[in-house]
Coordinates of C-alpha atoms in Angstrom, one line a residue:
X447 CA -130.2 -67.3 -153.4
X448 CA -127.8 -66.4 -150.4
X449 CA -127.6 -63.3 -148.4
X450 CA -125.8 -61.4 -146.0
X451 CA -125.5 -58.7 -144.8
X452 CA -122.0 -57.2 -143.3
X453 CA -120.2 -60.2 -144.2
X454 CA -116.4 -60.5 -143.8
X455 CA -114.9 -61.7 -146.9
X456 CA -111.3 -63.4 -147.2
X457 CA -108.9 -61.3 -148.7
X458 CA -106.2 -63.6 -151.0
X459 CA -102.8 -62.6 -152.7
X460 CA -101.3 -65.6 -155.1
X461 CA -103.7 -68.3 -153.2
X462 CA -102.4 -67.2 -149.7
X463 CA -104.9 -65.8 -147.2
X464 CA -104.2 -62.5 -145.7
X465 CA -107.1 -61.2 -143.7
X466 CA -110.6 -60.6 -143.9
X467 CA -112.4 -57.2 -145.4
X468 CA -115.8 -56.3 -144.5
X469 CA -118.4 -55.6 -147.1
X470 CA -121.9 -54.0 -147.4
X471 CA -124.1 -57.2 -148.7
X472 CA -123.1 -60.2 -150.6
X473 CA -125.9 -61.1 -152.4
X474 CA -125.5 -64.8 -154.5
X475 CA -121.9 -64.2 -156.0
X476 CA -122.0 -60.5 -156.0
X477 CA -121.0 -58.1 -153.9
X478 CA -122.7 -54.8 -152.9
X479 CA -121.8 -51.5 -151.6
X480 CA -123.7 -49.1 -150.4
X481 CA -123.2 -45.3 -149.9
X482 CA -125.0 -41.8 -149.5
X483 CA -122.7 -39.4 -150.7
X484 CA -123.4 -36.7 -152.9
X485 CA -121.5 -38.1 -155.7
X486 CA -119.2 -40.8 -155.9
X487 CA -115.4 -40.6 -155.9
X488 CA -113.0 -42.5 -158.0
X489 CA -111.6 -43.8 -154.5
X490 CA -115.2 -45.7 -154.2
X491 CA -115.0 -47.7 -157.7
X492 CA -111.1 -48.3 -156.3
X493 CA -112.2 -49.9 -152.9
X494 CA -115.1 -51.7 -154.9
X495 CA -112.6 -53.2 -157.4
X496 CA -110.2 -54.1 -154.5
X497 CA -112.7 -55.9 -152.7
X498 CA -113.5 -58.0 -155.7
X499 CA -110.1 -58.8 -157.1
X500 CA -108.8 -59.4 -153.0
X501 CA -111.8 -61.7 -152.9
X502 CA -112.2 -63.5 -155.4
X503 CA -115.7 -62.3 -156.6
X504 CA -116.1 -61.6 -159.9
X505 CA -119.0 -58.6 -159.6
X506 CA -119.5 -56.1 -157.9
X507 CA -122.3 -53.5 -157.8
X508 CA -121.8 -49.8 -156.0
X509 CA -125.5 -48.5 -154.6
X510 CA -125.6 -44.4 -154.0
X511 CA -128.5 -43.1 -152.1
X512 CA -127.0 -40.0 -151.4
X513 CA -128.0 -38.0 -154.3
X514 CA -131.5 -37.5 -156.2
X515 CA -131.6 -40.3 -158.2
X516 CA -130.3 -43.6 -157.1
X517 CA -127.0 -44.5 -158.6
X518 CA -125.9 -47.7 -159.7
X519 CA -122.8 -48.8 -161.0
X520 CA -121.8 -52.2 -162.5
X521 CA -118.2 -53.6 -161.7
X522 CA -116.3 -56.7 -163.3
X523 CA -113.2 -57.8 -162.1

């Protein structure tokens, strides 16, 4: 399986390529975010989502360390 870590993604809009976003870890055909925040905001599924529909990826999961339990959450574009 491939990994990397900090790896610039394209970002595509009707098959042209725009520019390049930056993402946590792209693990296989997923891609990861990570973030330590007390609690997640809707603006972190939003960037999440962006990334994936931008990308061309078609799941995403969001990693929270920052509270007691880790959080994970699941996205499909």
């Amino acid at each position: 399986m491939e990994f990397g870590r900090e790896v610039w993604v394209p970002v595509n809009y009707k098959g042209i390529r725009l520019h390049t976003r930056r993402v946590d870890f792209v693990v296989g055909d997923r891609l990861l975010e990570v973030k330590a925040k007390a609690m997640l905001e809707p603006r972190d599924f939003e960037k999440t989502l962006s990334y994936l529909r931008a990308s061309g990826y078609k799941v995403g999961l969001l990693l929270n360390f920052g509270s007691i339990r880790v959080g994970i959450k699941r996205i499909v574009n």
